[in-house]
Short mmCIF file of C-alpha atoms in Angstrom, two decimals:
data_model
loop_
_atom_site.label_atom_id
_atom_site.label_comp_id
_atom_site.label_asym_id
_atom_site.label_seq_id
_atom_site.Cartn_x
_atom_site.Cartn_y
_atom_site.Cartn_z
CA UNK A 957 2.66 -8.33 -27.39
CA UNK A 958 -0.05 -10.66 -28.68
CA UNK A 959 1.66 -13.67 -27.07
CA UNK A 960 1.57 -12.11 -23.59
CA UNK A 961 -1.16 -12.06 -20.99
CA UNK A 962 -0.68 -8.42 -19.94
CA UNK A 963 1.15 -5.13 -20.54
CA UNK A 964 1.96 -3.04 -17.47
CA UNK A 965 2.72 0.69 -17.26
CA UNK A 966 2.63 3.44 -14.67
CA UNK A 967 0.13 6.24 -14.78
CA UNK A 968 2.84 8.75 -15.77
CA UNK A 969 3.40 6.84 -19.02
CA UNK A 970 -0.33 7.02 -19.77
CA UNK A 971 -0.60 10.71 -18.88
CA UNK A 972 2.48 11.67 -20.93
CA UNK A 973 2.15 9.32 -23.94
CA UNK A 974 -1.57 8.37 -23.93
CA UNK A 975 -0.78 4.92 -25.42
CA UNK A 976 -3.36 2.38 -26.57
CA UNK A 977 -1.22 -0.59 -25.40
CA UNK A 978 -2.51 -2.78 -28.18
CA UNK A 979 -0.65 -5.01 -30.61
CA UNK A 980 -1.65 -2.83 -33.56
CA UNK A 981 -1.94 -6.05 -35.59
CA UNK A 982 -4.64 -6.55 -38.20
CA UNK A 983 -7.63 -8.39 -36.76
CA UNK A 984 -7.35 -12.12 -37.43
CA UNK A 985 -8.33 -15.16 -35.43
CA UNK A 986 -4.75 -15.29 -34.05
CA UNK A 987 -4.47 -11.62 -33.09
CA UNK A 988 -5.51 -10.42 -29.68
CA UNK A 989 -4.63 -7.54 -27.43
CA UNK A 990 -3.33 -8.41 -23.96
CA UNK A 991 -4.81 -7.14 -20.70
CA UNK A 992 -3.70 -3.55 -20.06
CA UNK A 993 -2.51 -2.84 -16.52
CA UNK A 994 -1.89 0.62 -15.06
CA UNK A 995 -0.32 1.39 -11.68
CA UNK A 996 -2.11 4.52 -10.44
CA UNK A 997 -1.98 5.08 -6.66
CA UNK A 998 -4.43 8.00 -6.56
CA UNK A 999 -6.42 7.29 -9.75
CA UNK A 1000 -5.08 10.24 -11.74
CA UNK A 1001 -5.76 8.47 -15.06
CA UNK A 1002 -8.06 10.64 -17.17
CA UNK A 1003 -11.34 8.85 -18.00
CA UNK A 1004 -10.89 9.86 -21.66
CA UNK A 1005 -7.44 8.21 -21.98
CA UNK A 1006 -6.95 6.16 -25.14
CA UNK A 1007 -6.27 3.07 -23.01
CA UNK A 1008 -9.93 3.21 -21.90
CA UNK A 1009 -11.46 3.64 -25.32
CA UNK A 1010 -13.49 0.82 -26.73
CA UNK A 1011 -11.30 0.30 -29.85
CA UNK A 1012 -9.91 -2.85 -28.23
CA UNK A 1013 -11.75 -5.65 -26.47
CA UNK A 1014 -8.81 -5.95 -24.06
CA UNK A 1015 -9.77 -4.84 -20.58
CA UNK A 1016 -7.86 -2.22 -18.61
CA UNK A 1017 -7.13 -2.95 -14.96
CA UNK A 1018 -5.94 -0.19 -12.67
CA UNK A 1019 -4.12 -0.88 -9.39
CA UNK A 1020 -4.50 1.85 -6.80
CA UNK A 1021 -4.29 2.55 -3.10
CA UNK A 1022 -7.26 1.46 -0.95
CA UNK A 1023 -7.47 5.16 -0.02
CA UNK A 1024 -7.86 6.39 -3.62
CA UNK A 1025 -10.75 8.85 -4.06
CA UNK A 1026 -14.11 7.09 -4.55
CA UNK A 1027 -15.32 9.66 -7.11
CA UNK A 1028 -12.28 8.98 -9.33
CA UNK A 1029 -12.83 5.24 -8.99
CA UNK A 1030 -16.45 5.68 -10.09
CA UNK A 1031 -15.44 7.79 -13.14
CA UNK A 1032 -12.83 5.25 -14.24
CA UNK A 1033 -15.20 2.33 -13.69
CA UNK A 1034 -17.83 4.15 -15.76
CA UNK A 1035 -15.18 4.60 -18.49
CA UNK A 1036 -14.68 0.82 -18.59
CA UNK A 1037 -11.73 0.22 -16.26
CA UNK A 1038 -11.60 -2.44 -13.58
CA UNK A 1039 -10.15 -0.79 -10.48
CA UNK A 1040 -8.24 -3.01 -8.04
CA UNK A 1041 -7.22 -1.49 -4.70
CA UNK A 1042 -4.05 -3.11 -3.29
CA UNK A 1043 -1.75 -2.40 -0.38
CA UNK A 1044 0.91 0.20 -1.03
CA UNK A 1045 4.63 0.30 -0.36
CA UNK A 1046 6.41 3.63 -0.39
CA UNK A 1047 3.22 5.36 -1.55
CA UNK A 1048 2.86 3.14 -4.64
CA UNK A 1049 0.89 -0.03 -5.35
CA UNK A 1050 2.89 -2.92 -3.89
CA UNK A 1051 4.36 -4.87 -6.84
CA UNK A 1052 4.17 -8.21 -5.02
CA UNK A 1053 0.47 -7.61 -4.33
CA UNK A 1054 -0.16 -6.58 -7.94
CA UNK A 1055 1.65 -9.62 -9.36
CA UNK A 1056 -0.05 -11.95 -6.85
CA UNK A 1057 -3.46 -10.62 -7.90
CA UNK A 1058 -2.60 -11.01 -11.58
CA UNK A 1059 -1.37 -14.56 -10.93
CA UNK A 1060 -4.58 -15.43 -9.09
CA UNK A 1061 -6.42 -14.48 -12.30
CA UNK A 1062 -4.14 -16.74 -14.43
CA UNK A 1063 -2.15 -13.80 -15.79
CA UNK A 1064 1.34 -15.31 -15.91
CA UNK A 1065 3.26 -13.30 -18.52
CA UNK A 1066 3.54 -9.53 -18.04
CA UNK A 1067 5.48 -7.16 -20.27
CA UNK A 1068 6.49 -4.09 -18.28
CA UNK A 1069 6.73 -0.98 -20.42
CA UNK A 1070 7.08 1.35 -17.48
CA UNK A 1071 9.85 3.71 -16.57
CA UNK A 1072 12.87 3.58 -14.30
CA UNK A 1073 10.87 3.55 -11.05
CA UNK A 1074 8.74 0.52 -11.95
CA UNK A 1075 11.67 -1.39 -13.41
CA UNK A 1076 13.88 -0.54 -10.42
CA UNK A 1077 11.20 -1.75 -8.00
CA UNK A 1078 10.80 -5.02 -9.87
CA UNK A 1079 14.55 -5.68 -9.95
CA UNK A 1080 15.06 -4.61 -6.33
CA UNK A 1081 12.36 -7.05 -5.21
CA UNK A 1082 13.67 -9.91 -7.38
CA UNK A 1083 10.46 -10.01 -9.43
CA UNK A 1084 12.02 -10.22 -12.90
CA UNK A 1085 12.54 -13.50 -14.75
CA UNK A 1086 13.34 -12.44 -18.29
CA UNK A 1087 14.53 -9.20 -19.91
CA UNK A 1088 13.91 -7.82 -23.40
CA UNK A 1089 15.82 -4.54 -23.42
CA UNK A 1090 15.24 -2.43 -26.51
CA UNK A 1091 17.63 0.46 -26.75
CA UNK A 1092 17.89 3.21 -29.31
CA UNK A 1093 21.16 4.97 -30.19
CA UNK A 1094 20.26 7.95 -27.98
CA UNK A 1095 19.31 8.68 -24.37
CA UNK A 1096 16.53 10.92 -23.11
CA UNK A 1097 16.48 12.40 -19.64
CA UNK A 1098 18.51 14.29 -17.13
CA UNK A 1099 22.22 13.66 -16.68
CA UNK A 1100 22.84 11.01 -14.08
CA UNK A 1101 19.34 9.53 -14.33
CA UNK A 1102 19.44 5.81 -13.74
CA UNK A 1103 17.70 3.40 -16.07
CA UNK A 1104 16.56 1.55 -12.93
CA UNK A 1105 15.63 4.07 -10.25
CA UNK A 1106 16.06 2.71 -6.75
CA UNK A 1107 17.90 -0.46 -7.79
CA UNK A 1108 21.14 -0.80 -5.87
CA UNK A 1109 23.06 -3.73 -7.35
CA UNK A 1110 26.31 -1.91 -6.61
CA UNK A 1111 28.76 -4.78 -6.21
CA UNK A 1112 29.58 -7.61 -8.57
CA UNK A 1113 28.26 -10.07 -5.98
CA UNK A 1114 24.90 -8.28 -5.81
CA UNK A 1115 24.49 -7.50 -9.50
CA UNK A 1116 22.01 -9.10 -11.83
CA UNK A 1117 23.26 -10.84 -14.92
CA UNK A 1118 21.44 -12.07 -17.97
CA UNK A 1119 22.28 -15.64 -18.87
CA UNK A 1120 22.21 -16.63 -21.65
CA UNK A 1121 22.33 -13.35 -23.58
CA UNK A 1122 21.19 -12.75 -27.12
CA UNK A 1123 21.76 -9.43 -28.91
CA UNK A 1124 20.08 -8.44 -32.15
CA UNK A 1125 20.08 -5.29 -34.20
CA UNK A 1126 16.57 -4.19 -35.23
CA UNK A 1127 16.91 -1.28 -37.63
CA UNK A 1128 18.92 1.29 -35.65
CA UNK A 1129 17.80 -0.18 -32.31
CA UNK A 1130 19.40 -2.98 -30.34
CA UNK A 1131 17.54 -5.81 -28.57
CA UNK A 1132 19.28 -7.45 -25.63
CA UNK A 1133 17.46 -10.54 -24.36
CA UNK A 1134 18.26 -12.88 -21.51
CA UNK A 1135 17.05 -14.59 -18.37
CA UNK A 1136 17.84 -13.01 -15.01
CA UNK A 1137 20.55 -14.79 -13.05
CA UNK A 1138 21.73 -13.45 -9.68
CA UNK A 1139 25.42 -13.89 -8.89
CA UNK A 1140 26.06 -15.94 -5.79
CA UNK A 1141 28.77 -14.59 -3.50
CA UNK A 1142 31.22 -17.13 -2.14
#
């Protein structure tokens, strides 16, 4: 995490897990926490969320709808967040707009720790360059729940492949790493 410019999550992750999104490394001259980014269409993030506490010097940016309630924006701004209204697609902050804004601020490496909806949107819109998939030897969720909600790479010609692929066992977990390569149909 300390080698990246930003960590991105959806508001549901923050509401459910209340993460700090820090490196949790001891403070040294080489350690730093990345920018924390939250996608929150209607600014539901509680102003007392851990991600907004002052334990880290890393800022927290929230991307919301231009129509998000002004009183919620004021509360989150008072709590230390930087609120960025962006256009929405399907009722959510438009990922292209979010990434374009981040890029305009020289944020070029983003680790997405969101859920199936965010990951599915990124893959569906061809916005993923590299994948670090950490998987544990168990699954949580409802039967039939996709790991990438909304992504429809149904045929071999339309699927995404990682190339090259590296797999490593980390304790009981497995790390699959690779660069995204789209198959080309003939």
